[in-house]
Amino acid sequence: MNKNTFLIPMVAIGFLAVCACSEGNNKNNGGKIGGIDVTDAIAAAEKRREIDPNASGGNTCLLAYQEKYDQLLTKDIVLTLTGFDESKMEVKYTKIMKPEYHSVNYTFDNQRVRERAGYTMPFKDNVQLGSIKAMSLAQFNDSYRAVTAEEDATVDEVLEDLHDGKVTDPDAQEALGNLEKQGVDKEVAKQATGTLRDAFRKVAEGYRKVEGLGDAAVWNVETQELVVLENGVKFDLQVDTKNTNDENKAAAIELARKLLDACN
């Protein structure tokens, strides 16, 4: 694979398998197995088989929110989802580079703490929408997965190319230009690549498929992030408001369905 089509953008910035259950159990759980609606999952699988894997940008409704993220993920939606106190809410709209890299972030200072690396640290509850972008199913499946050993081995080379100015990818060049404008020394940036490389590997290893959501979806266990593709347009949701990964995942899926409903 050409590293410019997969690795640089990341560095710079089947059918549902179910267990056989008794007929009586299926009646009792309303057609769900393991908490998943089987009918919906089958419908989603059939839909995916009909999709042109190379088509992108079909969901013009979602694309229209590229420059108004806060009108898709509104504060009212966030407050309803979390049940948090509005007086503790902070809203940050980030507009760096092109609209596909923008995001709106809602944080709540609920005086929570978290254990990390042996330390107890305060953290804010967080709900974020970002990266609304035209993307084909083929590109989505290629991007949001664990990298191969060969691809992993090229990351160092990509990072070196970035620092040496050898990369022609326009997004990477824009990112480097922003660093220069901010006065970031190249050597300082280069020293940070070790941390970036470790983070890249962890994120790439963290993707898990989510069935029955959009045309395709993945949850990243490292970043608490849900990436959803619907009719050639994808978006990212980050939800970190609960105590466990599974709880955050469930909240993110609930939120994603609500956002998709806005364009259906």
mmCIF file of C-alpha atoms in Angstrom:
data_model
loop_
_atom_site.group_PDB
_atom_site.id
_atom_site.type_symbol
_atom_site.label_atom_id
_atom_site.label_comp_id
_atom_site.label_asym_id
_atom_site.label_seq_id
_atom_site.Cartn_x
_atom_site.Cartn_y
_atom_site.Cartn_z
ATOM 1 C CA MET A 1 0.000 0.000 0.000
ATOM 2 C CA ASN A 2 1.212 3.528 -0.716
ATOM 3 C CA LYS A 3 2.078 4.968 2.672
ATOM 4 C CA ASN A 4 0.827 8.413 1.587
ATOM 5 C CA THR A 5 -2.741 7.122 1.294
ATOM 6 C CA PHE A 6 -2.948 5.558 4.734
ATOM 7 C CA LEU A 7 -0.156 6.336 7.178
ATOM 8 C CA ILE A 8 0.455 10.037 6.565
ATOM 9 C CA PRO A 9 -3.086 11.260 7.297
ATOM 10 C CA MET A 10 -3.080 9.238 10.516
ATOM 11 C CA VAL A 11 0.336 10.446 11.622
ATOM 12 C CA ALA A 12 -0.251 14.063 10.614
ATOM 13 C CA ILE A 13 -3.014 15.062 12.620
ATOM 14 C CA GLY A 14 -18.468 -9.782 8.115
ATOM 15 C CA PHE A 15 -21.742 -10.469 8.867
ATOM 16 C CA LEU A 16 -22.745 -10.477 12.535
ATOM 17 C CA ALA A 17 -21.870 -13.845 14.173
ATOM 18 C CA VAL A 18 -24.374 -14.885 16.820
ATOM 19 C CA CYS A 19 -24.786 -17.825 19.193
ATOM 20 C CA ALA A 20 -27.625 -20.284 18.781
ATOM 21 C CA CYS A 21 -30.199 -19.678 21.485
ATOM 22 C CA SER A 22 -33.454 -21.390 22.313
ATOM 23 C CA GLU A 23 -36.667 -20.229 20.703
ATOM 24 C CA GLY A 24 -38.055 -19.403 24.106
ATOM 25 C CA ASN A 25 -35.121 -17.124 24.940
ATOM 26 C CA ASN A 26 -35.477 -15.285 21.648
ATOM 27 C CA LYS A 27 -39.110 -14.585 22.410
ATOM 28 C CA ASN A 28 -38.267 -13.285 25.847
ATOM 29 C CA ASN A 29 -35.550 -10.896 24.717
ATOM 30 C CA GLY A 30 -37.554 -9.357 21.881
ATOM 31 C CA GLY A 31 -35.388 -10.691 19.045
ATOM 32 C CA LYS A 32 -32.082 -9.717 20.641
ATOM 33 C CA ILE A 33 -29.072 -11.918 21.209
ATOM 34 C CA GLY A 34 -26.326 -10.628 23.450
ATOM 35 C CA GLY A 35 -28.104 -7.280 23.584
ATOM 36 C CA ILE A 36 -27.981 -6.889 19.771
ATOM 37 C CA ASP A 37 -31.112 -6.630 17.640
ATOM 38 C CA VAL A 38 -30.666 -9.481 15.164
ATOM 39 C CA THR A 39 -33.167 -8.096 12.657
ATOM 40 C CA ASP A 40 -31.378 -4.748 12.526
ATOM 41 C CA ALA A 41 -27.994 -6.447 12.214
ATOM 42 C CA ILE A 42 -29.166 -8.588 9.290
ATOM 43 C CA ALA A 43 -30.663 -5.541 7.569
ATOM 44 C CA ALA A 44 -27.386 -3.663 8.014
ATOM 45 C CA ALA A 45 -25.408 -6.555 6.551
ATOM 46 C CA GLU A 46 -27.708 -6.721 3.519
ATOM 47 C CA LYS A 47 -27.329 -2.975 3.051
ATOM 48 C CA ARG A 48 -23.540 -3.211 3.083
ATOM 49 C CA ARG A 49 -23.636 -5.788 0.300
ATOM 50 C CA GLU A 50 -25.455 -3.272 -1.913
ATOM 51 C CA ILE A 51 -23.025 -0.395 -1.293
ATOM 52 C CA ASP A 52 -20.539 0.710 -3.929
ATOM 53 C CA PRO A 53 -17.300 0.371 -1.907
ATOM 54 C CA ASN A 54 -15.648 3.200 -3.829
ATOM 55 C CA ALA A 55 -18.458 5.772 -3.634
ATOM 56 C CA SER A 56 -18.121 8.706 -1.246
ATOM 57 C CA GLY A 57 -19.932 11.895 -0.291
ATOM 58 C CA GLY A 58 -23.466 10.614 -0.783
ATOM 59 C CA ASN A 59 -24.734 11.867 2.573
ATOM 60 C CA THR A 60 -24.900 15.544 1.687
ATOM 61 C CA CYS A 61 -26.891 16.227 4.845
ATOM 62 C CA LEU A 62 -23.990 15.176 7.069
ATOM 63 C CA LEU A 63 -21.475 16.998 4.879
ATOM 64 C CA ALA A 64 -23.482 20.186 5.301
ATOM 65 C CA TYR A 65 -22.506 20.176 8.988
ATOM 66 C CA GLN A 66 -18.782 20.393 8.235
ATOM 67 C CA GLU A 67 -18.721 24.055 9.188
ATOM 68 C CA LYS A 68 -21.394 23.894 11.895
ATOM 69 C CA TYR A 69 -20.541 20.899 14.067
ATOM 70 C CA ASP A 70 -22.284 22.462 17.054
ATOM 71 C CA GLN A 71 -25.575 22.467 15.160
ATOM 72 C CA LEU A 72 -25.409 18.680 14.731
ATOM 73 C CA LEU A 73 -24.094 17.868 18.194
ATOM 74 C CA THR A 74 -25.935 20.507 20.196
ATOM 75 C CA LYS A 75 -25.551 21.242 23.875
ATOM 76 C CA ASP A 76 -29.127 20.065 24.467
ATOM 77 C CA ILE A 77 -28.306 16.663 22.962
ATOM 78 C CA VAL A 78 -25.213 16.398 25.150
ATOM 79 C CA LEU A 79 -27.077 17.407 28.297
ATOM 80 C CA THR A 80 -29.807 14.851 27.590
ATOM 81 C CA LEU A 81 -27.237 12.132 26.919
ATOM 82 C CA THR A 82 -25.152 12.777 30.016
ATOM 83 C CA GLY A 83 -27.648 14.184 32.499
ATOM 84 C CA PHE A 84 -24.929 16.582 33.654
ATOM 85 C CA ASP A 85 -25.371 20.093 35.052
ATOM 86 C CA GLU A 86 -25.251 22.753 32.325
ATOM 87 C CA SER A 87 -23.507 25.162 34.717
ATOM 88 C CA LYS A 88 -20.454 22.868 34.635
ATOM 89 C CA MET A 89 -20.339 22.709 30.840
ATOM 90 C CA GLU A 90 -17.550 24.212 28.745
ATOM 91 C CA VAL A 91 -17.795 24.317 24.953
ATOM 92 C CA LYS A 92 -14.791 24.495 22.650
ATOM 93 C CA TYR A 93 -15.095 24.698 18.872
ATOM 94 C CA THR A 94 -11.774 23.921 17.188
ATOM 95 C CA LYS A 95 -11.261 25.158 13.635
ATOM 96 C CA ILE A 96 -7.729 24.141 12.695
ATOM 97 C CA MET A 97 -6.940 23.404 9.053
ATOM 98 C CA LYS A 98 -9.810 22.283 6.797
ATOM 99 C CA PRO A 99 -13.398 21.728 8.049
ATOM 100 C CA GLU A 100 -12.913 17.954 7.948
ATOM 101 C CA TYR A 101 -10.475 18.380 10.838
ATOM 102 C CA HIS A 102 -12.735 20.620 12.921
ATOM 103 C CA SER A 103 -14.452 19.505 16.124
ATOM 104 C CA VAL A 104 -16.826 20.642 18.844
ATOM 105 C CA ASN A 105 -16.033 19.508 22.358
ATOM 106 C CA TYR A 106 -18.258 19.608 25.439
ATOM 107 C CA THR A 107 -16.507 19.103 28.781
ATOM 108 C CA PHE A 108 -17.856 18.978 32.330
ATOM 109 C CA ASP A 109 -15.799 19.588 35.450
ATOM 110 C CA ASN A 110 -17.497 17.053 37.708
ATOM 111 C CA GLN A 111 -14.492 16.758 40.036
ATOM 112 C CA ARG A 112 -13.737 13.232 38.878
ATOM 113 C CA VAL A 113 -10.340 11.541 39.159
ATOM 114 C CA ARG A 114 -8.681 8.696 37.292
ATOM 115 C CA GLU A 115 -5.714 6.424 37.955
ATOM 116 C CA ARG A 116 -3.006 6.651 35.310
ATOM 117 C CA ALA A 117 0.543 5.324 35.509
ATOM 118 C CA GLY A 118 0.253 5.003 39.254
ATOM 119 C CA TYR A 119 -0.982 8.560 39.749
ATOM 120 C CA THR A 120 -4.411 9.887 40.664
ATOM 121 C CA MET A 121 -5.269 12.659 38.222
ATOM 122 C CA PRO A 122 -8.316 14.900 37.787
ATOM 123 C CA PHE A 123 -10.136 14.691 34.471
ATOM 124 C CA LYS A 124 -13.149 16.253 32.831
ATOM 125 C CA ASP A 125 -16.043 14.319 31.350
ATOM 126 C CA ASN A 126 -15.942 14.763 27.611
ATOM 127 C CA VAL A 127 -18.236 14.469 24.570
ATOM 128 C CA GLN A 128 -16.802 15.440 21.191
ATOM 129 C CA LEU A 129 -17.853 15.377 17.526
ATOM 130 C CA GLY A 130 -15.227 15.782 14.843
ATOM 131 C CA SER A 131 -13.881 14.926 11.427
ATOM 132 C CA ILE A 132 -17.010 14.942 9.264
ATOM 133 C CA LYS A 133 -15.544 13.863 5.939
ATOM 134 C CA ALA A 134 -16.453 12.246 2.620
ATOM 135 C CA MET A 135 -15.045 8.707 2.591
ATOM 136 C CA SER A 136 -15.747 5.510 0.682
ATOM 137 C CA LEU A 137 -16.472 2.206 2.390
ATOM 138 C CA ALA A 138 -13.256 0.786 0.963
ATOM 139 C CA GLN A 139 -11.223 3.646 2.380
ATOM 140 C CA PHE A 140 -12.982 3.383 5.740
ATOM 141 C CA ASN A 141 -12.277 -0.331 6.046
ATOM 142 C CA ASP A 142 -8.660 0.257 5.081
ATOM 143 C CA SER A 143 -8.131 3.126 7.495
ATOM 144 C CA TYR A 144 -9.840 1.967 10.666
ATOM 145 C CA ARG A 145 -8.135 -1.339 11.365
ATOM 146 C CA ALA A 146 -4.952 -2.639 12.917
ATOM 147 C CA VAL A 147 -1.967 -1.940 10.673
ATOM 148 C CA THR A 148 0.063 -4.771 9.197
ATOM 149 C CA ALA A 149 3.645 -5.444 10.276
ATOM 150 C CA GLU A 150 4.882 -3.958 7.001
ATOM 151 C CA GLU A 151 2.869 -0.779 7.491
ATOM 152 C CA ASP A 152 4.013 -0.482 11.085
ATOM 153 C CA ALA A 153 7.622 -0.703 9.945
ATOM 154 C CA THR A 154 7.161 2.301 7.636
ATOM 155 C CA VAL A 155 5.924 4.655 10.361
ATOM 156 C CA ASP A 156 9.439 5.719 11.334
ATOM 157 C CA GLU A 157 10.180 6.469 7.687
ATOM 158 C CA VAL A 158 7.015 8.536 7.365
ATOM 159 C CA LEU A 159 7.896 10.553 10.458
ATOM 160 C CA GLU A 160 11.401 11.181 9.134
ATOM 161 C CA ASP A 161 9.961 12.332 5.815
ATOM 162 C CA LEU A 162 7.627 14.696 7.640
ATOM 163 C CA HIS A 163 10.441 16.347 9.558
ATOM 164 C CA ASP A 164 12.723 16.516 6.525
ATOM 165 C CA GLY A 165 10.044 18.151 4.390
ATOM 166 C CA LYS A 166 10.018 15.310 1.867
ATOM 167 C CA VAL A 167 6.289 14.635 2.070
ATOM 168 C CA THR A 168 4.126 16.019 -0.723
ATOM 169 C CA ASP A 169 0.765 15.193 0.864
ATOM 170 C CA PRO A 170 -1.042 18.580 1.154
ATOM 171 C CA ASP A 171 -2.557 17.856 4.574
ATOM 172 C CA ALA A 172 0.826 16.885 5.975
ATOM 173 C CA GLN A 173 2.404 20.007 4.494
ATOM 174 C CA GLU A 174 -0.308 22.158 6.024
ATOM 175 C CA ALA A 175 0.247 20.547 9.418
ATOM 176 C CA LEU A 176 3.976 21.227 9.220
ATOM 177 C CA GLY A 177 3.281 24.799 8.181
ATOM 178 C CA ASN A 178 1.101 25.298 11.240
ATOM 179 C CA LEU A 179 3.917 24.045 13.474
ATOM 180 C CA GLU A 180 6.322 26.531 11.932
ATOM 181 C CA LYS A 181 3.854 29.384 12.398
ATOM 182 C CA GLN A 182 3.584 28.444 16.062
ATOM 183 C CA GLY A 183 7.355 28.612 16.398
ATOM 184 C CA VAL A 184 7.817 24.918 17.132
ATOM 185 C CA ASP A 185 11.458 23.958 16.640
ATOM 186 C CA LYS A 186 11.979 21.032 14.261
ATOM 187 C CA GLU A 187 14.296 19.249 16.682
ATOM 188 C CA VAL A 188 11.779 19.585 19.492
ATOM 189 C CA ALA A 189 9.090 18.177 17.219
ATOM 190 C CA LYS A 190 11.407 15.369 16.183
ATOM 191 C CA GLN A 191 12.042 14.381 19.798
ATOM 192 C CA ALA A 192 8.308 13.955 20.259
ATOM 193 C CA THR A 193 8.018 11.376 17.481
ATOM 194 C CA GLY A 194 8.838 8.514 19.844
ATOM 195 C CA THR A 195 5.737 9.295 21.862
ATOM 196 C CA LEU A 196 3.743 9.807 18.670
ATOM 197 C CA ARG A 197 4.898 6.468 17.317
ATOM 198 C CA ASP A 198 3.840 4.612 20.460
ATOM 199 C CA ALA A 199 0.487 6.369 20.425
ATOM 200 C CA PHE A 200 0.020 5.533 16.736
ATOM 201 C CA ARG A 201 0.606 1.840 17.416
ATOM 202 C CA LYS A 202 -1.769 1.732 20.390
ATOM 203 C CA VAL A 203 -4.543 3.506 18.508
ATOM 204 C CA ALA A 204 -4.120 1.300 15.438
ATOM 205 C CA GLU A 205 -4.378 -1.815 17.599
ATOM 206 C CA GLY A 206 -7.467 -0.523 19.401
ATOM 207 C CA TYR A 207 -10.135 -0.709 16.671
ATOM 208 C CA ARG A 208 -13.106 -3.034 17.185
ATOM 209 C CA LYS A 209 -15.991 -3.411 14.701
ATOM 210 C CA VAL A 210 -19.448 -2.236 15.756
ATOM 211 C CA GLU A 211 -22.285 -4.065 14.021
ATOM 212 C CA GLY A 212 -25.667 -2.607 13.099
ATOM 213 C CA LEU A 213 -24.597 1.048 13.064
ATOM 214 C CA GLY A 214 -24.506 3.040 9.829
ATOM 215 C CA ASP A 215 -22.860 1.375 6.852
ATOM 216 C CA ALA A 216 -19.782 0.643 8.953
ATOM 217 C CA ALA A 217 -18.543 1.606 12.393
ATOM 218 C CA VAL A 218 -15.629 0.955 14.722
ATOM 219 C CA TRP A 219 -14.958 1.638 18.394
ATOM 220 C CA ASN A 220 -11.415 2.333 19.576
ATOM 221 C CA VAL A 221 -10.761 0.939 23.039
ATOM 222 C CA GLU A 222 -7.692 3.159 23.476
ATOM 223 C CA THR A 223 -9.192 6.537 22.597
ATOM 224 C CA GLN A 224 -12.830 5.883 23.628
ATOM 225 C CA GLU A 225 -13.730 6.988 20.097
ATOM 226 C CA LEU A 226 -16.499 5.797 17.772
ATOM 227 C CA VAL A 227 -16.051 6.255 14.007
ATOM 228 C CA VAL A 228 -19.188 5.898 11.879
ATOM 229 C CA LEU A 229 -19.667 5.792 8.098
ATOM 230 C CA GLU A 230 -23.060 6.457 6.528
ATOM 231 C CA ASN A 231 -23.612 6.793 2.764
ATOM 232 C CA GLY A 232 -20.072 7.864 1.975
ATOM 233 C CA VAL A 233 -19.586 10.275 4.879
ATOM 234 C CA LYS A 234 -17.904 9.510 8.187
ATOM 235 C CA PHE A 235 -17.708 11.248 11.547
ATOM 236 C CA ASP A 236 -15.923 10.680 14.839
ATOM 237 C CA LEU A 237 -17.469 10.693 18.301
ATOM 238 C CA GLN A 238 -15.473 10.657 21.497
ATOM 239 C CA VAL A 239 -17.425 9.906 24.661
ATOM 240 C CA ASP A 240 -15.677 9.652 28.016
ATOM 241 C CA THR A 241 -18.321 10.196 30.678
ATOM 242 C CA LYS A 242 -18.624 6.751 32.258
ATOM 243 C CA ASN A 243 -16.520 4.500 34.451
ATOM 244 C CA THR A 244 -15.936 1.686 31.949
ATOM 245 C CA ASN A 245 -15.065 1.289 28.286
ATOM 246 C CA ASP A 246 -18.271 -0.659 27.614
ATOM 247 C CA GLU A 247 -20.418 2.070 29.190
ATOM 248 C CA ASN A 248 -18.725 4.777 27.132
ATOM 249 C CA LYS A 249 -19.145 2.673 23.997
ATOM 250 C CA ALA A 250 -22.873 2.225 24.646
ATOM 251 C CA ALA A 251 -23.303 5.976 25.200
ATOM 252 C CA ALA A 252 -21.392 6.777 21.999
ATOM 253 C CA ILE A 253 -23.517 4.357 19.961
ATOM 254 C CA GLU A 254 -26.700 5.889 21.383
ATOM 255 C CA LEU A 255 -25.429 9.342 20.453
ATOM 256 C CA ALA A 256 -24.390 8.264 16.949
ATOM 257 C CA ARG A 257 -27.875 6.916 16.232
ATOM 258 C CA LYS A 258 -29.356 10.249 17.257
ATOM 259 C CA LEU A 259 -27.012 12.163 14.939
ATOM 260 C CA LEU A 260 -27.743 9.801 12.050
ATOM 261 C CA ASP A 261 -31.477 10.279 12.630
ATOM 262 C CA ALA A 262 -30.974 14.001 11.973
ATOM 263 C CA CYS A 263 -30.082 13.147 8.375
ATOM 264 C CA ASN A 264 -32.627 10.397 7.714
#
